[in-house]
PDB file of N, CA and C in Angstrom:
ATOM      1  N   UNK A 864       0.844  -1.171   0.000  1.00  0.00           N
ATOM      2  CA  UNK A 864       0.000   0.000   0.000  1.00  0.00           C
ATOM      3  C   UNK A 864       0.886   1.229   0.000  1.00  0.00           C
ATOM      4  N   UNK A 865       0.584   2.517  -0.601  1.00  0.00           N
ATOM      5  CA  UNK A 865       1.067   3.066  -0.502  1.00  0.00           C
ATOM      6  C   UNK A 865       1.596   4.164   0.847  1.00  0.00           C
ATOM      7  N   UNK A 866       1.073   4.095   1.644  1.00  0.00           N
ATOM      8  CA  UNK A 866       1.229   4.671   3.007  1.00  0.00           C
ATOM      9  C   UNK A 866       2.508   3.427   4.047  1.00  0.00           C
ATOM     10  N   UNK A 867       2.646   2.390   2.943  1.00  0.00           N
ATOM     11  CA  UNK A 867       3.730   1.909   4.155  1.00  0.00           C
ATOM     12  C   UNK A 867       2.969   0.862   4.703  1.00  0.00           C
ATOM     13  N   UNK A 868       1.324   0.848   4.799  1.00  0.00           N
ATOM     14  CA  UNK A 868       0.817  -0.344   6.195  1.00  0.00           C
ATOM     15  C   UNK A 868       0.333  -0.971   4.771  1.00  0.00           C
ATOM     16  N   UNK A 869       0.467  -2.427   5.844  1.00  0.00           N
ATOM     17  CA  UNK A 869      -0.530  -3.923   5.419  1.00  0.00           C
ATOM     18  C   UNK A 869      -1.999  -3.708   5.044  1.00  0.00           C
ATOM     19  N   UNK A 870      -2.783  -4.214   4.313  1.00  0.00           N
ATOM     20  CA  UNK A 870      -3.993  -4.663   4.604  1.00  0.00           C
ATOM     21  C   UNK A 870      -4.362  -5.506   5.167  1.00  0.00           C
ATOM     22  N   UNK A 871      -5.690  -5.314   5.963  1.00  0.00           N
ATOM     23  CA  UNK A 871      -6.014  -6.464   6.825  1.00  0.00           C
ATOM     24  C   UNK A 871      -5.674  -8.029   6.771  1.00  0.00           C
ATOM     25  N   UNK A 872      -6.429  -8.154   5.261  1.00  0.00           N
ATOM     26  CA  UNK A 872      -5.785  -9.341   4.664  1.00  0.00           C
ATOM     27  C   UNK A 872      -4.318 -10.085   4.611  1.00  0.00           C
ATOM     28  N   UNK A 873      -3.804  -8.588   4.133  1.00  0.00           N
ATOM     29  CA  UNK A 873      -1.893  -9.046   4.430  1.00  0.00           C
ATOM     30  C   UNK A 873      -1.800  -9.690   5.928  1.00  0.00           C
ATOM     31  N   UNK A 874      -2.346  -8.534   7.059  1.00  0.00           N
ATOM     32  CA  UNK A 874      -1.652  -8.589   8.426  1.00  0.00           C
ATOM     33  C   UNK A 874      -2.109 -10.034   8.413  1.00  0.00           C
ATOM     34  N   UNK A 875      -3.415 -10.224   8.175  1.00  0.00           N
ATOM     35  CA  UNK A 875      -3.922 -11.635   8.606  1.00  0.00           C
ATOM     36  C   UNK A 875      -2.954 -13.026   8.078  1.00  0.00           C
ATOM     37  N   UNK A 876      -2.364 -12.748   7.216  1.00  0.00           N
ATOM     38  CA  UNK A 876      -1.831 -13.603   6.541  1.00  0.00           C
ATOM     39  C   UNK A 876      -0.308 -13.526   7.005  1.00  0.00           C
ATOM     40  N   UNK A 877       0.221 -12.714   7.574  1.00  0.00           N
ATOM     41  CA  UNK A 877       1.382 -12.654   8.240  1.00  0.00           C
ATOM     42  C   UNK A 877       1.138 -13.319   9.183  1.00  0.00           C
ATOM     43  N   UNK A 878       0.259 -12.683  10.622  1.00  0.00           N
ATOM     44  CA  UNK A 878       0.073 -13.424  11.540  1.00  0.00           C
ATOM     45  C   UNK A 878      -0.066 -14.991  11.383  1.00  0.00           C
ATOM     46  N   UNK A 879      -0.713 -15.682  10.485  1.00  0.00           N
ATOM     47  CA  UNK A 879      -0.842 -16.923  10.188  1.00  0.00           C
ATOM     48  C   UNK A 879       0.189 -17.721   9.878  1.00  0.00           C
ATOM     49  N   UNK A 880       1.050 -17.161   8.736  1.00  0.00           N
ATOM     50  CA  UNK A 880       2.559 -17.674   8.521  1.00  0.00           C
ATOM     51  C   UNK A 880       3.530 -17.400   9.972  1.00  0.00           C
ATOM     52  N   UNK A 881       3.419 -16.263  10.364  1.00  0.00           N
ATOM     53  CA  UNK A 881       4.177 -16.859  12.254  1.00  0.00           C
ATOM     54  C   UNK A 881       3.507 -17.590  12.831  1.00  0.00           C
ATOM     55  N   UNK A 882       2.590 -17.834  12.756  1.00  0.00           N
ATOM     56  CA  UNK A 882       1.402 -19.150  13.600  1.00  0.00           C
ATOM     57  C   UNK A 882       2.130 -20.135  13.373  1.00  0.00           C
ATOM     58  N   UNK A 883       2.204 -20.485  11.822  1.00  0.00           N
ATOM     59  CA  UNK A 883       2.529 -21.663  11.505  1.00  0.00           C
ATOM     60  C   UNK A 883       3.840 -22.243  11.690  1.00  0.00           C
ATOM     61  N   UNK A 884       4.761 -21.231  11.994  1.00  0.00           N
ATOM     62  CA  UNK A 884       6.636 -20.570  12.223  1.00  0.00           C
ATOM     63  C   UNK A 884       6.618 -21.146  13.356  1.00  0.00           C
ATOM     64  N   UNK A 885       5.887 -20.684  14.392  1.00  0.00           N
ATOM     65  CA  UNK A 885       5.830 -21.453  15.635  1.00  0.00           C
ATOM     66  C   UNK A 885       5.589 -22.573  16.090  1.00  0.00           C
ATOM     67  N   UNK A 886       4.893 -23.171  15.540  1.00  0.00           N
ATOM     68  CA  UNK A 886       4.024 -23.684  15.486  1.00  0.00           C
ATOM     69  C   UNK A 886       4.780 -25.566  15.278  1.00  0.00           C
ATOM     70  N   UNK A 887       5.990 -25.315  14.205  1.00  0.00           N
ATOM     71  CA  UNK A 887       6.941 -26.167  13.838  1.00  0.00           C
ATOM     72  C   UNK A 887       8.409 -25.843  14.515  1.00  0.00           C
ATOM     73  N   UNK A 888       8.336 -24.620  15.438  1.00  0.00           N
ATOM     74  CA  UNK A 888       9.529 -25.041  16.303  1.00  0.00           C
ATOM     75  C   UNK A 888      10.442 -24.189  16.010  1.00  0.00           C
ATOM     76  N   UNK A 889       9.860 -22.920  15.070  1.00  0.00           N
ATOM     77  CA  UNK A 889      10.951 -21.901  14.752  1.00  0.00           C
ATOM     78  C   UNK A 889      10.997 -20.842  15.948  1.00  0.00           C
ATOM     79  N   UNK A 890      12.406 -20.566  16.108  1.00  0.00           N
ATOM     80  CA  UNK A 890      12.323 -19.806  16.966  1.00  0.00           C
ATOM     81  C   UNK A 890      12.268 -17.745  16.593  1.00  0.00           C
ATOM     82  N   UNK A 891      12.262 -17.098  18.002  1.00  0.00           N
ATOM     83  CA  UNK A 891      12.210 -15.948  17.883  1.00  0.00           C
ATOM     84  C   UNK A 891      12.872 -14.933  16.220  1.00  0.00           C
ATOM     85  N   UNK A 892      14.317 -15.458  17.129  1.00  0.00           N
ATOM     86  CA  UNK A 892      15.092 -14.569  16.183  1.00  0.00           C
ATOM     87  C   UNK A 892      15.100 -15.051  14.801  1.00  0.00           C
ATOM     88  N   UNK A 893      14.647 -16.437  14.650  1.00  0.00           N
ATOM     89  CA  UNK A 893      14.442 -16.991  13.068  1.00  0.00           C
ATOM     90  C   UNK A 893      13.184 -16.201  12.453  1.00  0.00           C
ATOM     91  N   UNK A 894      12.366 -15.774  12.860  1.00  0.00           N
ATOM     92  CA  UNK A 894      10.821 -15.709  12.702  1.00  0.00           C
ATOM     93  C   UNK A 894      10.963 -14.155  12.032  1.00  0.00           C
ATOM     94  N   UNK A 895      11.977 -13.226  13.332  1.00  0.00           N
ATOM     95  CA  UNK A 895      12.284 -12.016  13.000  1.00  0.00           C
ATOM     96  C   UNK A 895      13.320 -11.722  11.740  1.00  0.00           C
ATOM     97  N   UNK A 896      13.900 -12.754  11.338  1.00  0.00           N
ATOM     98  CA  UNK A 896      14.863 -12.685  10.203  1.00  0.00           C
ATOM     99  C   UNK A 896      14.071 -12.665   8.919  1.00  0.00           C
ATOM    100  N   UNK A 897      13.102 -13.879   9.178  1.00  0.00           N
ATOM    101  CA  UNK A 897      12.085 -14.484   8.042  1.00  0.00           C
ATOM    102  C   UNK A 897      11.050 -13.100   7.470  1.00  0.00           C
ATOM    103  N   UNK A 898      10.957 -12.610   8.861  1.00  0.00           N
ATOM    104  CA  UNK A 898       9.995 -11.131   8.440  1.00  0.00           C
ATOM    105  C   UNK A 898      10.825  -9.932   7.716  1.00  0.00           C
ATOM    106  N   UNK A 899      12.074  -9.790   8.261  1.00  0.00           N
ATOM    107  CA  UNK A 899      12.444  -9.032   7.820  1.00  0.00           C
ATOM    108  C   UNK A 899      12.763  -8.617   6.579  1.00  0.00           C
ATOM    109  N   UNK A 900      13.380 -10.156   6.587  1.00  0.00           N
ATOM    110  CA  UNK A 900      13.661 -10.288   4.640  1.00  0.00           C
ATOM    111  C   UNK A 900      12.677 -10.832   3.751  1.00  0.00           C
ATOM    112  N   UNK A 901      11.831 -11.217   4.180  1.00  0.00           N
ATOM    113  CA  UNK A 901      10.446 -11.326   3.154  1.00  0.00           C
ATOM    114  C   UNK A 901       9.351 -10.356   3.138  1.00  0.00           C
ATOM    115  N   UNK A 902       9.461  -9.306   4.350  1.00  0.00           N
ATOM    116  CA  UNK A 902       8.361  -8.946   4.002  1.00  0.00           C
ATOM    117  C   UNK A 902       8.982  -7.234   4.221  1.00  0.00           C
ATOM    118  N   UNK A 903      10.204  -7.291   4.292  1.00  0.00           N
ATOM    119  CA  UNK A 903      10.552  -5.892   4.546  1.00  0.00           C
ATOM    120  C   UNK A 903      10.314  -4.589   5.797  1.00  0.00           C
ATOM    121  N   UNK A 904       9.870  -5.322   6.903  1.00  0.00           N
ATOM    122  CA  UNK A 904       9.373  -5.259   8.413  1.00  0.00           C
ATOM    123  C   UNK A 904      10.496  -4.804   9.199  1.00  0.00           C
ATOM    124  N   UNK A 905      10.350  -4.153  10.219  1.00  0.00           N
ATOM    125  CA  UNK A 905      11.107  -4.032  10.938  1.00  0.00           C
ATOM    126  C   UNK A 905      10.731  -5.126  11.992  1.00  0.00           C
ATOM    127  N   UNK A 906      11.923  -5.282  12.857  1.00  0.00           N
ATOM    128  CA  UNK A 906      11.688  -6.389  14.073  1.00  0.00           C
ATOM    129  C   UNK A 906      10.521  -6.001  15.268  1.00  0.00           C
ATOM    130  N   UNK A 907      10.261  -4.672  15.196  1.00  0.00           N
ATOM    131  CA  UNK A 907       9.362  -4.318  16.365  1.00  0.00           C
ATOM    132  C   UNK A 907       7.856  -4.979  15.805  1.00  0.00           C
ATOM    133  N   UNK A 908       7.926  -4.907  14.251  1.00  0.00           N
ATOM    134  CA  UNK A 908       6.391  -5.178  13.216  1.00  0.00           C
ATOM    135  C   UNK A 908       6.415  -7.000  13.551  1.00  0.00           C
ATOM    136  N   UNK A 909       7.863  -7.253  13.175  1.00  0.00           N
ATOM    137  CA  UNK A 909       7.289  -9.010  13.540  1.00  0.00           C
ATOM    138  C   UNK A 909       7.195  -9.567  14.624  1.00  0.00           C
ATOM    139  N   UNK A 910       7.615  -8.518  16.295  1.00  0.00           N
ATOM    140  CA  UNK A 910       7.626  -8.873  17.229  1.00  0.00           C
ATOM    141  C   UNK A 910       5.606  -8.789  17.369  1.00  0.00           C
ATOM    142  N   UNK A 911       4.800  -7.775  17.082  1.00  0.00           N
ATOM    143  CA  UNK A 911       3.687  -7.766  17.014  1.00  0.00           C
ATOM    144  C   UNK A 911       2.881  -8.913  16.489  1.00  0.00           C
ATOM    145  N   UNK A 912       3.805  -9.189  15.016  1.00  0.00           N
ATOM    146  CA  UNK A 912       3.271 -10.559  14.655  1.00  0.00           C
ATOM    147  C   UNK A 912       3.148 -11.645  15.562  1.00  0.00           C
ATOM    148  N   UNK A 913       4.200 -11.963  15.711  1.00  0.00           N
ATOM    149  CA  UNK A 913       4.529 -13.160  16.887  1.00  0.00           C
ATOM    150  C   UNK A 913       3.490 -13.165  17.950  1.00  0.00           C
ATOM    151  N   UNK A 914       3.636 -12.101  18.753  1.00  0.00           N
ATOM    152  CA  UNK A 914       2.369 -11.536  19.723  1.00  0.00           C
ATOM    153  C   UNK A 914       1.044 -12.289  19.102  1.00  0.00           C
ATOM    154  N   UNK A 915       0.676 -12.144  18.041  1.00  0.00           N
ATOM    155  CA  UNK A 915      -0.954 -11.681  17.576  1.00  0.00           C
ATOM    156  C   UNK A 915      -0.739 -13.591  17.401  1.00  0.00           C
ATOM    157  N   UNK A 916       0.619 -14.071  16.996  1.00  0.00           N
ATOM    158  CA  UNK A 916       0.060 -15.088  16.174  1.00  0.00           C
ATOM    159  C   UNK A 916       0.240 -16.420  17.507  1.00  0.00           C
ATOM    160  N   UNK A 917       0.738 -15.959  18.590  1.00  0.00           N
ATOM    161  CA  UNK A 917       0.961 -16.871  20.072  1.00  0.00           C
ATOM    162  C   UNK A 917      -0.823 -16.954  20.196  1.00  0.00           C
ATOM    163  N   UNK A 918      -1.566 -15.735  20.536  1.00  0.00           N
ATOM    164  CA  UNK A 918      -2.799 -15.479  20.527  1.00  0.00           C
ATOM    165  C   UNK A 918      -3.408 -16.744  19.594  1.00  0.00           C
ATOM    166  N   UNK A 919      -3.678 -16.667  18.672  1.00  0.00           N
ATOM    167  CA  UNK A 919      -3.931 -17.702  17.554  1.00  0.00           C
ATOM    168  C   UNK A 919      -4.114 -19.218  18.451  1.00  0.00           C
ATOM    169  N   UNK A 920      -2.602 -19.295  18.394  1.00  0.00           N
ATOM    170  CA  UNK A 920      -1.890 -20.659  19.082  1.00  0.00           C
ATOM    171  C   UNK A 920      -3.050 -20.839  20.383  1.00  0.00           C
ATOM    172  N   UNK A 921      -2.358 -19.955  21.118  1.00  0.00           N
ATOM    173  CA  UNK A 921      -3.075 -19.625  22.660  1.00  0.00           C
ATOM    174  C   UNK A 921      -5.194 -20.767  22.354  1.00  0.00           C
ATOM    175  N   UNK A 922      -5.461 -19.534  21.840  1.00  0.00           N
ATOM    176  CA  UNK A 922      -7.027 -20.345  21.083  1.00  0.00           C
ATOM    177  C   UNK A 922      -7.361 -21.839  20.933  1.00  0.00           C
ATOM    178  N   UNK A 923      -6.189 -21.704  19.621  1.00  0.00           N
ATOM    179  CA  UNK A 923      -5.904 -23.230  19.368  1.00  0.00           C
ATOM    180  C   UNK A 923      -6.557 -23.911  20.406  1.00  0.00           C
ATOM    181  N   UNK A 924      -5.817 -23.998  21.522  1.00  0.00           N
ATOM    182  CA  UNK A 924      -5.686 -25.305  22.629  1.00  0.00           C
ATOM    183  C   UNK A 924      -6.555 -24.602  23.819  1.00  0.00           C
ATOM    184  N   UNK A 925      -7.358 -23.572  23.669  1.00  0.00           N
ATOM    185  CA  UNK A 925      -8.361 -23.211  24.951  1.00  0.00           C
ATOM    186  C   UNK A 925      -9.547 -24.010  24.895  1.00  0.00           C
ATOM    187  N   UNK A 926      -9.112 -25.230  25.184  1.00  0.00           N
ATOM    188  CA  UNK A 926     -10.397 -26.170  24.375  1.00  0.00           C
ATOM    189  C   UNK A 926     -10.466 -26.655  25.994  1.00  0.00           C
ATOM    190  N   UNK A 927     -11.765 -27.025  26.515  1.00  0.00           N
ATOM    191  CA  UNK A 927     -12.511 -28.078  27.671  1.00  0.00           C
ATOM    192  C   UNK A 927     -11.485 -29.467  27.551  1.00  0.00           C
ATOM    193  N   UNK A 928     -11.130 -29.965  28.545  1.00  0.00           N
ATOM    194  CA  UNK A 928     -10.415 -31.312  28.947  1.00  0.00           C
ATOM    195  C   UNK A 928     -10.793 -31.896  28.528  1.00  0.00           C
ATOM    196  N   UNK A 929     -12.278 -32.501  28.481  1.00  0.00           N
ATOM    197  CA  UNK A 929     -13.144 -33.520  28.022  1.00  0.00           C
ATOM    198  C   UNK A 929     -13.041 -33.731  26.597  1.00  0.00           C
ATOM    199  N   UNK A 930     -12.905 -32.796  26.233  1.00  0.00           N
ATOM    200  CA  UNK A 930     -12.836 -32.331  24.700  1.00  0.00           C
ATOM    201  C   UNK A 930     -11.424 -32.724  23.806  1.00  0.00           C
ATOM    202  N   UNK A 931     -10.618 -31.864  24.399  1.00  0.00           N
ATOM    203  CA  UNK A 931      -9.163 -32.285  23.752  1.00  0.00           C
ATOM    204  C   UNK A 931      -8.400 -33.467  24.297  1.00  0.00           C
ATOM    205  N   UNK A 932      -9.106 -34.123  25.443  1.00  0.00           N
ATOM    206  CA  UNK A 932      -8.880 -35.726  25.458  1.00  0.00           C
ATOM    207  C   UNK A 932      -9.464 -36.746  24.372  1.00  0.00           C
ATOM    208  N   UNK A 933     -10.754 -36.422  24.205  1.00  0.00           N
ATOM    209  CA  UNK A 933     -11.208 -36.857  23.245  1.00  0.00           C
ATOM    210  C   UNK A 933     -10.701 -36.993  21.940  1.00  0.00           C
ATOM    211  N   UNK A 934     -10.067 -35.754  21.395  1.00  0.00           N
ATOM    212  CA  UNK A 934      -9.536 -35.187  20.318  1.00  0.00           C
ATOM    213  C   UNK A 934      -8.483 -35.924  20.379  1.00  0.00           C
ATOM    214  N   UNK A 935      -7.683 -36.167  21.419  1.00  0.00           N
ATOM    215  CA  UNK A 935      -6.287 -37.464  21.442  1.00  0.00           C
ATOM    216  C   UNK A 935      -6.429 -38.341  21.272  1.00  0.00           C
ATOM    217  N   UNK A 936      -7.837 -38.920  21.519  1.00  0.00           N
ATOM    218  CA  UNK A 936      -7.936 -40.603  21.949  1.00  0.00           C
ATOM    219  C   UNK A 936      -7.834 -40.556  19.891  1.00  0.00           C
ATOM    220  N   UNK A 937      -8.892 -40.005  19.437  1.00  0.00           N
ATOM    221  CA  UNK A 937      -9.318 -40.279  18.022  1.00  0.00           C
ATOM    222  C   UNK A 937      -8.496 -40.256  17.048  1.00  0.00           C
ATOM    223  N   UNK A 938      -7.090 -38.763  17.538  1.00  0.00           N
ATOM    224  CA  UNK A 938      -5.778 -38.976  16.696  1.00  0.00           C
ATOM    225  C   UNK A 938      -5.083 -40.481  17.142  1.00  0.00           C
ATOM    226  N   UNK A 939      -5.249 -40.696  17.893  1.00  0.00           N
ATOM    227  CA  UNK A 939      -3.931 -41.936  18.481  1.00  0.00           C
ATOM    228  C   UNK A 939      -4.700 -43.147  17.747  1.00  0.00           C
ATOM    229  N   UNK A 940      -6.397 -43.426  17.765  1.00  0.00           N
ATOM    230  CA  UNK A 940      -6.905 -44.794  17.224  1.00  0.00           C
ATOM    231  C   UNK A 940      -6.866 -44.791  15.576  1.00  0.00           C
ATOM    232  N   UNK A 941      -6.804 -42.959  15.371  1.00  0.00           N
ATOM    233  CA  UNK A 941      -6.467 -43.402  13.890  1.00  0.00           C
ATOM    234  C   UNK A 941      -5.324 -43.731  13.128  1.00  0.00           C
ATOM    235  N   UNK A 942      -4.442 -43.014  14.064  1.00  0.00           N
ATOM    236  CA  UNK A 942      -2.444 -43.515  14.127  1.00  0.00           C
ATOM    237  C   UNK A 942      -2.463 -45.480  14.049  1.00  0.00           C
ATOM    238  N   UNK A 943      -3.092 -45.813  15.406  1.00  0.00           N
ATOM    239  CA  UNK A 943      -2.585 -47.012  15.444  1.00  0.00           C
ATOM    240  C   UNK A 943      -3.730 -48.120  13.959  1.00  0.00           C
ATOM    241  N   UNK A 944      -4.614 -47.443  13.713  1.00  0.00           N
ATOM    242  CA  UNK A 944      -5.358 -48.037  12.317  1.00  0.00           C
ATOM    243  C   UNK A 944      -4.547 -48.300  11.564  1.00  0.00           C
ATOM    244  N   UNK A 945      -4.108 -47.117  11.091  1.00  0.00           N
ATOM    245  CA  UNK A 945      -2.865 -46.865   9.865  1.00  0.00           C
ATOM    246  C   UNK A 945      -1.701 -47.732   9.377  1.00  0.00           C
ATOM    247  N   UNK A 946      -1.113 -47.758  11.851  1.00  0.00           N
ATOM    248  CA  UNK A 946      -0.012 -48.467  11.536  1.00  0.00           C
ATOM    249  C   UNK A 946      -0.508 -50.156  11.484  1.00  0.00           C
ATOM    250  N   UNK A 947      -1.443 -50.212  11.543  1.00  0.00           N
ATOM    251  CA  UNK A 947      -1.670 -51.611  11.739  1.00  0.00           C
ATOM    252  C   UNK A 947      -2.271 -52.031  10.171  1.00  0.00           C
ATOM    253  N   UNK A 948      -2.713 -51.183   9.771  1.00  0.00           N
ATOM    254  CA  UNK A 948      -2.716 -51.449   8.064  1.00  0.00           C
ATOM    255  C   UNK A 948      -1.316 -51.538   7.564  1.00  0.00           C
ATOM    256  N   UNK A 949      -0.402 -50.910   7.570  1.00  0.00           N
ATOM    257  CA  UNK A 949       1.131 -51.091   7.638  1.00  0.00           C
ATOM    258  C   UNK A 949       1.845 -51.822   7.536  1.00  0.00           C
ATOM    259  N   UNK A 950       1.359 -53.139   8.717  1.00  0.00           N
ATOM    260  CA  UNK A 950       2.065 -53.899   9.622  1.00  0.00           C
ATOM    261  C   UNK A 950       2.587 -53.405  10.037  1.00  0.00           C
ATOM    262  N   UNK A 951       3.175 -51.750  11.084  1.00  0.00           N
ATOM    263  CA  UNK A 951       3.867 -51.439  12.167  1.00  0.00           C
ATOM    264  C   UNK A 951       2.864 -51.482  13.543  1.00  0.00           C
ATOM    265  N   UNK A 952       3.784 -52.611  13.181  1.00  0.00           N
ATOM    266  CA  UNK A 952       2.459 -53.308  14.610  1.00  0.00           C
ATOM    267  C   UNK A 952       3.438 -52.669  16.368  1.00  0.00           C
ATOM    268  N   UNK A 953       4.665 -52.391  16.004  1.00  0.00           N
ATOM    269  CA  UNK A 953       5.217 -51.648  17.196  1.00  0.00           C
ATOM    270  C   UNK A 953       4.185 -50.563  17.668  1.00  0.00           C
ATOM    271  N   UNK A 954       4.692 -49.093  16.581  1.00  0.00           N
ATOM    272  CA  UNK A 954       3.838 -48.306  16.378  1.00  0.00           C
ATOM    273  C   UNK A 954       2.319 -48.818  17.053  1.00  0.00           C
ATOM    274  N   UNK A 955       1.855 -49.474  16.652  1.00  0.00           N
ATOM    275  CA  UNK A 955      -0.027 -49.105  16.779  1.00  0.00           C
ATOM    276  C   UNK A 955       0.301 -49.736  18.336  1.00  0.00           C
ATOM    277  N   UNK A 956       0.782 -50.433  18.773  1.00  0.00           N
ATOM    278  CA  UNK A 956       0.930 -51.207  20.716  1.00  0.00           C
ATOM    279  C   UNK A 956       1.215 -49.489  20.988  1.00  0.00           C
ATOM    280  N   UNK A 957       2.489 -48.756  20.584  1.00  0.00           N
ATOM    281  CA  UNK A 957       2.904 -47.621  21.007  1.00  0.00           C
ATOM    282  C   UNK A 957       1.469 -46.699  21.575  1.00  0.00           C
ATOM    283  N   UNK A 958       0.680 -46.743  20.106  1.00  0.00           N
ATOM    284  CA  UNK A 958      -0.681 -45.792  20.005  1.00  0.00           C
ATOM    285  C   UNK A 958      -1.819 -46.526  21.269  1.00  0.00           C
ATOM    286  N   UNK A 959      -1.886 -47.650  21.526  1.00  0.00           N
ATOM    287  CA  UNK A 959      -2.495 -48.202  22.088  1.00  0.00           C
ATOM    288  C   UNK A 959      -2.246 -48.390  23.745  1.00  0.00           C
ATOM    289  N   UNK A 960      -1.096 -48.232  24.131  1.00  0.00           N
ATOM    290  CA  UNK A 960      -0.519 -47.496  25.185  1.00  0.00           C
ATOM    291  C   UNK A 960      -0.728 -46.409  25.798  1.00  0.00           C
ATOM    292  N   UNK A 961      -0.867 -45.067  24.576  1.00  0.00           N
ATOM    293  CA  UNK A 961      -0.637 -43.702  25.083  1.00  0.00           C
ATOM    294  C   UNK A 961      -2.168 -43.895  25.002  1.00  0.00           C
ATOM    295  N   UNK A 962      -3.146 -44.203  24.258  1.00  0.00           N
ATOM    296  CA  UNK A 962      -4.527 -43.922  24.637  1.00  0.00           C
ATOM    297  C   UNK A 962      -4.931 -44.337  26.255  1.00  0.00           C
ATOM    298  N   UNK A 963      -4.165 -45.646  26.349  1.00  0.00           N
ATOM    299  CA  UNK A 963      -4.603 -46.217  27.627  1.00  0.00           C
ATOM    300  C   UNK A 963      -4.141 -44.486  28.647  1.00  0.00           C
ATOM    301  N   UNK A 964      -3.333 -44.532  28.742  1.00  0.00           N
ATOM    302  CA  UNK A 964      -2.666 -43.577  29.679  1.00  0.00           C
ATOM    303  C   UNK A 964      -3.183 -42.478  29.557  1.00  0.00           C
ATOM    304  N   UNK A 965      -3.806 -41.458  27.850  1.00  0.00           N
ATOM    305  CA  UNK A 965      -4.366 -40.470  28.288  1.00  0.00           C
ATOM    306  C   UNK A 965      -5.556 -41.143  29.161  1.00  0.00           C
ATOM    307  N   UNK A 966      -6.474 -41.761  28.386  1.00  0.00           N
ATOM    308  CA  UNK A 966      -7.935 -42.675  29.368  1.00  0.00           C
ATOM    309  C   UNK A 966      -7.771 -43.035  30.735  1.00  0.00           C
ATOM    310  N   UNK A 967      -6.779 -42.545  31.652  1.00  0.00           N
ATOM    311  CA  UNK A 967      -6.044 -42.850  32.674  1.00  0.00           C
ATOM    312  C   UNK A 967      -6.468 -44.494  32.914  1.00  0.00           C
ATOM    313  N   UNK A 968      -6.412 -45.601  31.868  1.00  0.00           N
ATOM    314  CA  UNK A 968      -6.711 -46.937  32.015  1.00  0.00           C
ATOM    315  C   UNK A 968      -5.461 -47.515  32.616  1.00  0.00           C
ATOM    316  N   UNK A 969      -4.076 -46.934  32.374  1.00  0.00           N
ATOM    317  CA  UNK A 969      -2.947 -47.224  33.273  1.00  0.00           C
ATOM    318  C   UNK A 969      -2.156 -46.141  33.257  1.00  0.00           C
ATOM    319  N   UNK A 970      -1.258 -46.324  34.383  1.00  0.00           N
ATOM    320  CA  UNK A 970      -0.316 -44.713  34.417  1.00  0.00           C
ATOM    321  C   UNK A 970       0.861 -45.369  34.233  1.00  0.00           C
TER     322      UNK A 970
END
């Protein structure tokens, strides 16, 4: 734009690409490099990003117990499906384990 700022759309789409930056384990000063040289930002603009896009994250996982246990059990039975279509029959005992333990069926 010509005044220098993002459009909403842009910001939104920044914030999302640091979502996703984080998200896989990139850190600070990588995130601030990544902004700088792709998007021509100063570090104070991608420190905001980061901010807005932790928020995001933050959301993500403000989910009820009941809920995002649930949400584990169903990733882990469809993991151990997979591996047992596979034959990684390690794997799916592995998956079949950690369900027990989130289900507190053993600790």
């Amino acid at each position: 734009m010509a005044n220098g700022r993002t459009s909403k759309n842009e910001h939104e789409f920044r914030v999302n690409k640091v979502a996703n930056l984080l998200s896989v384990g990139t850190v600070r000063s990588e995130i601030i490099h990544f902004g700088s040289s792709e998007w021509g930002v100063s570090q104070r603009t991608v420190e905001n990003y980061i901010q807005s896009a932790r928020e995001i994250l933050k959301q993500d996982f403000d989910v009820d117990r009941r809920q995002f246990t649930a949400e584990v059990l169903a990733q882990y039975a469809s993991l151990a499906k997979e591996a047992r279509k596979s034959g990684q029959l390690t794997v799916a005992l592995g998956c079949i384990n950690s369900m027990a333990k989130v289900g507190q069926v053993m600790t």
